[in-house]
Short mmCIF file of C-alpha atoms in Angstrom, two decimals:
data_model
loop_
_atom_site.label_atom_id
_atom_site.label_comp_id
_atom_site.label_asym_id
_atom_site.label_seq_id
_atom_site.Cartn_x
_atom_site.Cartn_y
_atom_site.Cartn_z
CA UNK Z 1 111.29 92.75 74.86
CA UNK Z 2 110.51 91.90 78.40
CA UNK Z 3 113.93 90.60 79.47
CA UNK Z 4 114.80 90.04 82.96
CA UNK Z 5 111.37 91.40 83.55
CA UNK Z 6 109.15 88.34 85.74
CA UNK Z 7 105.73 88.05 84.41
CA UNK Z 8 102.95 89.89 86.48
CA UNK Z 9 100.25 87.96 87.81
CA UNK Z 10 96.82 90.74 87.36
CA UNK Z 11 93.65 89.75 88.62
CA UNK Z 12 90.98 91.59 87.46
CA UNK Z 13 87.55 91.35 89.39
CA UNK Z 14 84.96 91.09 86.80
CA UNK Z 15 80.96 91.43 87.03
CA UNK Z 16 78.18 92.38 84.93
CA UNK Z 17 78.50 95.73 85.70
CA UNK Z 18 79.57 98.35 82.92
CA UNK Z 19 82.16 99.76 85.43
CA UNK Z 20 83.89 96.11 85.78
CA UNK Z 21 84.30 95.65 82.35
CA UNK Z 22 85.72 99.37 81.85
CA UNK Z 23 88.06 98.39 84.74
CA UNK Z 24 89.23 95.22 82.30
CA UNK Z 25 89.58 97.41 79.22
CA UNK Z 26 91.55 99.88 80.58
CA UNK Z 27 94.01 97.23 82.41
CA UNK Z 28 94.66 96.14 78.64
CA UNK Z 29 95.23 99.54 77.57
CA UNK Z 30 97.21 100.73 80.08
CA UNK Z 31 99.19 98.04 81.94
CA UNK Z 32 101.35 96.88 78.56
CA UNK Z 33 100.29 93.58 79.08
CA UNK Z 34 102.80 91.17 77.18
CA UNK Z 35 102.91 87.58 77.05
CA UNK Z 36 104.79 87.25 79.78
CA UNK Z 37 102.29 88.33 81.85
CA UNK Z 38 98.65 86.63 83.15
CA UNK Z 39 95.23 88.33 83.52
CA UNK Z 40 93.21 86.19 85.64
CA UNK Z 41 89.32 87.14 85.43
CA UNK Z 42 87.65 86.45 88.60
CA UNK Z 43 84.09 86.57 88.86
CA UNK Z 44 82.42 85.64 92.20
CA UNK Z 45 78.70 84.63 91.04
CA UNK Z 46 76.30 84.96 93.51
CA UNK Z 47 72.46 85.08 93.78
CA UNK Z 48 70.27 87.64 93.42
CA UNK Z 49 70.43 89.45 97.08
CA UNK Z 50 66.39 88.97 97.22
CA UNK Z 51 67.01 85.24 97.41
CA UNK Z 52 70.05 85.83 99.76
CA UNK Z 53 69.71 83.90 102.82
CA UNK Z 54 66.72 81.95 101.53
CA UNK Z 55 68.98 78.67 101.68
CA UNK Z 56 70.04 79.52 104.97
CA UNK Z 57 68.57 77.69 108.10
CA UNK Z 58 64.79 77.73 108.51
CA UNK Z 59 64.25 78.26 104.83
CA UNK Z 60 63.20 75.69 102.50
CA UNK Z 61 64.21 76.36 98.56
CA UNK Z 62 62.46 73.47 96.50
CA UNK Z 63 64.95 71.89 94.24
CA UNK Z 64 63.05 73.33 91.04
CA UNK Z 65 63.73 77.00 92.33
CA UNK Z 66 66.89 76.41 94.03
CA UNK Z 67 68.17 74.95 90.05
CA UNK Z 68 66.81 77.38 88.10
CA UNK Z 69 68.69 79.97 90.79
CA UNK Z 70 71.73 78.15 89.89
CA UNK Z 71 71.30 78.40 86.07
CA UNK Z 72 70.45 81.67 86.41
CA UNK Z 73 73.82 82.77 87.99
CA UNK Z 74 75.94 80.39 85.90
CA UNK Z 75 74.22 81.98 82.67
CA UNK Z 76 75.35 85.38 84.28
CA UNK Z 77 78.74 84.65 85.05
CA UNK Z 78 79.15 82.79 81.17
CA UNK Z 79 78.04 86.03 79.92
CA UNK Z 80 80.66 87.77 81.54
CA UNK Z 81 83.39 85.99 80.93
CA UNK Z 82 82.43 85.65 77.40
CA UNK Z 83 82.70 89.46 77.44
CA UNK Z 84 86.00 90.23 79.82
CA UNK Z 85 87.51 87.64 77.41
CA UNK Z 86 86.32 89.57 74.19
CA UNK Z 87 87.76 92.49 75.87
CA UNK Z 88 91.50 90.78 76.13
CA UNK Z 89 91.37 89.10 72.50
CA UNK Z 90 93.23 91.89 70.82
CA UNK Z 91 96.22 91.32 74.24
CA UNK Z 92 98.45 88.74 74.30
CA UNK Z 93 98.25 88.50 77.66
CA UNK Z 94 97.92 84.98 78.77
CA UNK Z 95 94.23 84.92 80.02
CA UNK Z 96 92.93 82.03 83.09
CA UNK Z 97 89.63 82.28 84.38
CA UNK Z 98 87.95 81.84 88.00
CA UNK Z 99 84.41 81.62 88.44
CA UNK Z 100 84.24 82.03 92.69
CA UNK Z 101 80.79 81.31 94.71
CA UNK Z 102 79.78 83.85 97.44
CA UNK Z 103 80.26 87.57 97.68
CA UNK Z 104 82.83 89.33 96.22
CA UNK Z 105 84.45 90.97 98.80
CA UNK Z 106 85.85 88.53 100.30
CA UNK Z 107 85.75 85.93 97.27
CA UNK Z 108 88.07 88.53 95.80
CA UNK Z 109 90.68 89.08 98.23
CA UNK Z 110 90.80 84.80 98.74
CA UNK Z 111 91.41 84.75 94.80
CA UNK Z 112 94.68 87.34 95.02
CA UNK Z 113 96.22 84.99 97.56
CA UNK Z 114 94.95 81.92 95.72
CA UNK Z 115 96.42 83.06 92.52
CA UNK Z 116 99.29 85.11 93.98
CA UNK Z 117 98.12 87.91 91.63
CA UNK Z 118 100.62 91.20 92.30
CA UNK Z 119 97.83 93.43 92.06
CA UNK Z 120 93.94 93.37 91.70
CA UNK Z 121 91.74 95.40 89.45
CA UNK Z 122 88.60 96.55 89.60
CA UNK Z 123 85.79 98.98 88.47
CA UNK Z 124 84.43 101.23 91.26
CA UNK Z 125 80.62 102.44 90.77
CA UNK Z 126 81.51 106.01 91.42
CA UNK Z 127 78.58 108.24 93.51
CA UNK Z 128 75.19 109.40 93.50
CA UNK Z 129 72.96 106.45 93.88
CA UNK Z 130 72.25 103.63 96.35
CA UNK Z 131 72.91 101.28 94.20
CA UNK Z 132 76.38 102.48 93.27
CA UNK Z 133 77.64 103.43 96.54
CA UNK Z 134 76.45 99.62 97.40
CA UNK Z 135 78.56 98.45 94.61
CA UNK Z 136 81.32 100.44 95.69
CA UNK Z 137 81.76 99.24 98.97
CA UNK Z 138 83.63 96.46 96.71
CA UNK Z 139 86.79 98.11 95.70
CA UNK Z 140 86.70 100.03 99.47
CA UNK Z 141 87.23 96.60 100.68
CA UNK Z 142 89.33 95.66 98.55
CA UNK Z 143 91.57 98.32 99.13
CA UNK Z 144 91.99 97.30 102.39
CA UNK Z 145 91.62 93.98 103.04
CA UNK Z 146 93.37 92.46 99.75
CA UNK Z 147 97.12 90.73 100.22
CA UNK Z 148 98.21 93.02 97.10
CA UNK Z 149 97.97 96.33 95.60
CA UNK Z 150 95.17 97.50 94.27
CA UNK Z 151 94.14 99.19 91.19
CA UNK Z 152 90.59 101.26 91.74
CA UNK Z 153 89.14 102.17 87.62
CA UNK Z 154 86.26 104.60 87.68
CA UNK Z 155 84.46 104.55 84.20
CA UNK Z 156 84.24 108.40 83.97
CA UNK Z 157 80.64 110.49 84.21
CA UNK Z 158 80.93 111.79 80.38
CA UNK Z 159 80.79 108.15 78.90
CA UNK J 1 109.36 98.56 71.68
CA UNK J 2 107.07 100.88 72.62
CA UNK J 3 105.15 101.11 69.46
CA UNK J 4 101.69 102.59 69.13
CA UNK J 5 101.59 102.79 73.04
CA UNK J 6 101.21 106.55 74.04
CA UNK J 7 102.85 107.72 76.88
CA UNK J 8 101.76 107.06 80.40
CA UNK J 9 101.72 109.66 82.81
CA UNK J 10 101.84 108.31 85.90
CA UNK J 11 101.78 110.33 89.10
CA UNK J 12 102.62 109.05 92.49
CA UNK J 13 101.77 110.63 95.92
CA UNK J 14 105.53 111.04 97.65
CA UNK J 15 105.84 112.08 101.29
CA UNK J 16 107.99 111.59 104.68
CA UNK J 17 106.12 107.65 104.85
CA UNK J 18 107.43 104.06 104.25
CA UNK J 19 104.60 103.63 102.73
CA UNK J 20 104.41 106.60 99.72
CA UNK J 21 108.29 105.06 99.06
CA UNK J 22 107.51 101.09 99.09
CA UNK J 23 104.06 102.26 96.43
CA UNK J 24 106.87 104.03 94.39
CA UNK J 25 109.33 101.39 94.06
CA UNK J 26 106.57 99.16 93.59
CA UNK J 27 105.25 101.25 90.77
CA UNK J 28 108.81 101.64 89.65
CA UNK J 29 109.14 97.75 89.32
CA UNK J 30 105.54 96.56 88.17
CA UNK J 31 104.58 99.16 85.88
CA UNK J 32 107.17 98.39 82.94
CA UNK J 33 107.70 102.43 82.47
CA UNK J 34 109.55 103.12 79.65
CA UNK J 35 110.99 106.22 78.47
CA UNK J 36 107.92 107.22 76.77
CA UNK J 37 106.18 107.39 80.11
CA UNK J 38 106.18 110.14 82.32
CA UNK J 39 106.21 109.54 86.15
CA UNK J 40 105.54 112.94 88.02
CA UNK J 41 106.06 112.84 91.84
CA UNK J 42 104.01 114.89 93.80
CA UNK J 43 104.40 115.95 97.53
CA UNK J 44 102.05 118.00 99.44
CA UNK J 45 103.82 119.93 102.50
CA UNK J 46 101.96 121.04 104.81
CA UNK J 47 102.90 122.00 108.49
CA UNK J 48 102.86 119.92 111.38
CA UNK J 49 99.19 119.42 112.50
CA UNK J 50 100.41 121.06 115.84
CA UNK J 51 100.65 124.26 113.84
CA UNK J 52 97.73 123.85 111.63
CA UNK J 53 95.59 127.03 111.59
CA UNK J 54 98.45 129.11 113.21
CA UNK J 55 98.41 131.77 110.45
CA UNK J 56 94.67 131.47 110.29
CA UNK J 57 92.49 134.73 111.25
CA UNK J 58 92.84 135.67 115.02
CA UNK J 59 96.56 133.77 115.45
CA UNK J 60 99.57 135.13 114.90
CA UNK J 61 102.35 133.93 114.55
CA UNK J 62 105.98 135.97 114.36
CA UNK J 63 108.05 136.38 111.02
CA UNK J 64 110.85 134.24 112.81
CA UNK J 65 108.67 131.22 113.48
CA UNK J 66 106.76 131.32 110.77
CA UNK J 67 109.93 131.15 108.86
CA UNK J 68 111.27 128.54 110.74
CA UNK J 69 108.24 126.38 109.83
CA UNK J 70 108.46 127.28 106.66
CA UNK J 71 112.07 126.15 106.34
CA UNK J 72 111.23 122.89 107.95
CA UNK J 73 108.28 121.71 105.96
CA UNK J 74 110.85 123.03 102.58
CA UNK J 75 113.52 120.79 103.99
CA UNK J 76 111.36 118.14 104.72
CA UNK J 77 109.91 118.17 100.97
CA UNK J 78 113.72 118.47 99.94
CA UNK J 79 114.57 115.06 101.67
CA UNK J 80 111.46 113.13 100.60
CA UNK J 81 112.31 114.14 96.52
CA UNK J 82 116.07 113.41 97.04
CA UNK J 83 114.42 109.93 98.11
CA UNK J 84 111.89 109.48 95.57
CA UNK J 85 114.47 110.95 92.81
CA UNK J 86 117.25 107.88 93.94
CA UNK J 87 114.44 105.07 93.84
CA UNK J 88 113.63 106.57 90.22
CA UNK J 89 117.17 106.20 89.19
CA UNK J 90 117.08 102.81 87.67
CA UNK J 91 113.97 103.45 85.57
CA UNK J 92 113.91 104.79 81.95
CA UNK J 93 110.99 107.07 83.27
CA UNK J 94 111.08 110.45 82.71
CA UNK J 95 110.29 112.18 86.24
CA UNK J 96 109.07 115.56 86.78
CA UNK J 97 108.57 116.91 89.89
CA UNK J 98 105.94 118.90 91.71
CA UNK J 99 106.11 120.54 95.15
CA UNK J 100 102.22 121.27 96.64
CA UNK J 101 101.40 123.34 99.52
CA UNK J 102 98.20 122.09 102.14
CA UNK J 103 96.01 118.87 102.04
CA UNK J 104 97.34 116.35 100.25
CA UNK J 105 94.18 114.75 99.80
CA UNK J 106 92.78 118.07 97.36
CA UNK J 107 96.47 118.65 96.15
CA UNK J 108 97.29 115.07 94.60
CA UNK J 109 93.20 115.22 92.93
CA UNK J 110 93.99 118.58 92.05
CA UNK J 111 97.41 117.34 90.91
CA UNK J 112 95.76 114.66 88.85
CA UNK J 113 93.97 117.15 87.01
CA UNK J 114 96.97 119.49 86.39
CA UNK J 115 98.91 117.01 84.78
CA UNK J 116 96.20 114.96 83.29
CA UNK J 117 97.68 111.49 85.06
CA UNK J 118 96.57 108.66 84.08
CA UNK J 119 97.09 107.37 87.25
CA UNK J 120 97.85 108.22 90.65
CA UNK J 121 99.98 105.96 92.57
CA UNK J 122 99.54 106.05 96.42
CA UNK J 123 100.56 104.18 99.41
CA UNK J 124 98.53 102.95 101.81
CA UNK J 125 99.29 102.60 105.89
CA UNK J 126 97.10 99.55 106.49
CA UNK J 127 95.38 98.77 110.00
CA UNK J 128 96.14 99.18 113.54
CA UNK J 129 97.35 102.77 114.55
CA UNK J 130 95.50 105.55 115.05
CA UNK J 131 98.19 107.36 112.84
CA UNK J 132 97.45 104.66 110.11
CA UNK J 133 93.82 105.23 110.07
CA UNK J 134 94.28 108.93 110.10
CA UNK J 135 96.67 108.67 107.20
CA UNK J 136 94.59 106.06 105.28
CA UNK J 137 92.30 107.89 104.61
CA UNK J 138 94.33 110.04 101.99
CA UNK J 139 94.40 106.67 99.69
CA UNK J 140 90.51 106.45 100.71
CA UNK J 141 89.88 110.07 99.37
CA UNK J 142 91.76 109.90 96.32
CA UNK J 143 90.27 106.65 95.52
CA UNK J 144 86.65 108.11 95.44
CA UNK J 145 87.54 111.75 94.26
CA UNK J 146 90.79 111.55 91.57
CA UNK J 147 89.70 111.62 88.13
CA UNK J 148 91.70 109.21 87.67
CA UNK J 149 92.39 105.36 87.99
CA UNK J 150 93.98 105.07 91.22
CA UNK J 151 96.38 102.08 92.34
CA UNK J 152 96.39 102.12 95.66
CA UNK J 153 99.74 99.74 96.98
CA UNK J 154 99.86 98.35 100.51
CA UNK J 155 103.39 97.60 102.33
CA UNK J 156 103.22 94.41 103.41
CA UNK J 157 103.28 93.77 107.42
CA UNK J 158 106.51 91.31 107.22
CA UNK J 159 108.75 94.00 105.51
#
């Protein structure tokens, strides 16, 4: 079926965002995955941005908070890749999973060129609040910055 | 081979660039498109920005040069689907073709909508040039306005 044809390498950014799991659902509708091919789920857990810095220098995070932080983000990113892989059980794509530290921009791009993927997915937050065009900045840098082509879902308004 | 898959319809952004040629081969060679997929090409022509607005209110512009232009921007779109058509060749794709007139940013989401893509292909110019930042930002719009999915392919620096 997929003779002569090299397996694609397709990593798919995923978060716990409704729009990054849409991204992941409609990569395994749409891109004929086969065996042949890898998806490579990439999630780059990080904390919440009202703790952001609070490790940095000059701050002091007791070991009590600083742990339950780190559960708190591990639990996160468990839960998502307990869903993104629920989402590629009926493909049999060949699935590998990369749970990345630090923010996603840039975790993302480091994880095409780690994984060679040939082209990166991921959900885009669409407009209309600050939240979302926060969120969105993702796949804008993306688009630039990542070693690869890249694949920009938006989970559409009706839905 | 294809079973239960529907169709893709895939359109791709096609103009006088590298670029819009490297994201169609690429889509061409990573998209496994069958025969049961449809890949439309789309080019927008549009005058030189020299003569942008030339035929707007308080310009005029003679029959001869105006039909001069005309019959350059008509060639021009000629050459790039002769291109586009010969990169095709080797795919099982069916191709349709569709010949825009002004912005390609509003014709190719406009386009989308027309031909109810699934996704829109376009290339990307990268960094550096003024020209490349002023023609990024096509792949930028799209990206944020197509109501579509939209796979936005970079030609890489060493080619």
């Amino acid at each position: 079926m997929m003779e002569g044809v090299k397996g694609r390498r397709v990593l798919v950014a995923v978060d716990v965002s409704e729009q990054s799991m849409h991204a992941l659902k409609w990569a395994v509708d749409n891109l004929q995955l086969s065996s042949a091919d890898t998806l490579i789920l990439c999630h780059a857990k990080r904390l919440p941005a009202a703790y952001e810095g609070l490790g940095g220098p000059g701050f002091l995070l007791t070991p009590e908070v600083s742990l339950s932080l780190e559960k708190y983000v591990d639990r996160i990113a468990e839960d998502v890749m307990n869903k993104a892989r629920e989402i590629c059980s009926g493909s049999q794509v060949k699935v590998e999973e990369e749970i990345v530290k630090g923010d996603a921009r840039e975790s993302l791009c480091e994880a095409v060129q780690k994984f060679e993927a040939d082209f990166l997915v991921i959900g885009s937050h669409g407009y209309g609040t600050i939240k979302r065009s926060f969120l969105g900045s993702v796949s804008d840098y993306c688009a630039h910055h990542a070693k690869c082509p890249v694949l920009i879902v938006k989970k559409p308004h009706h839905h």
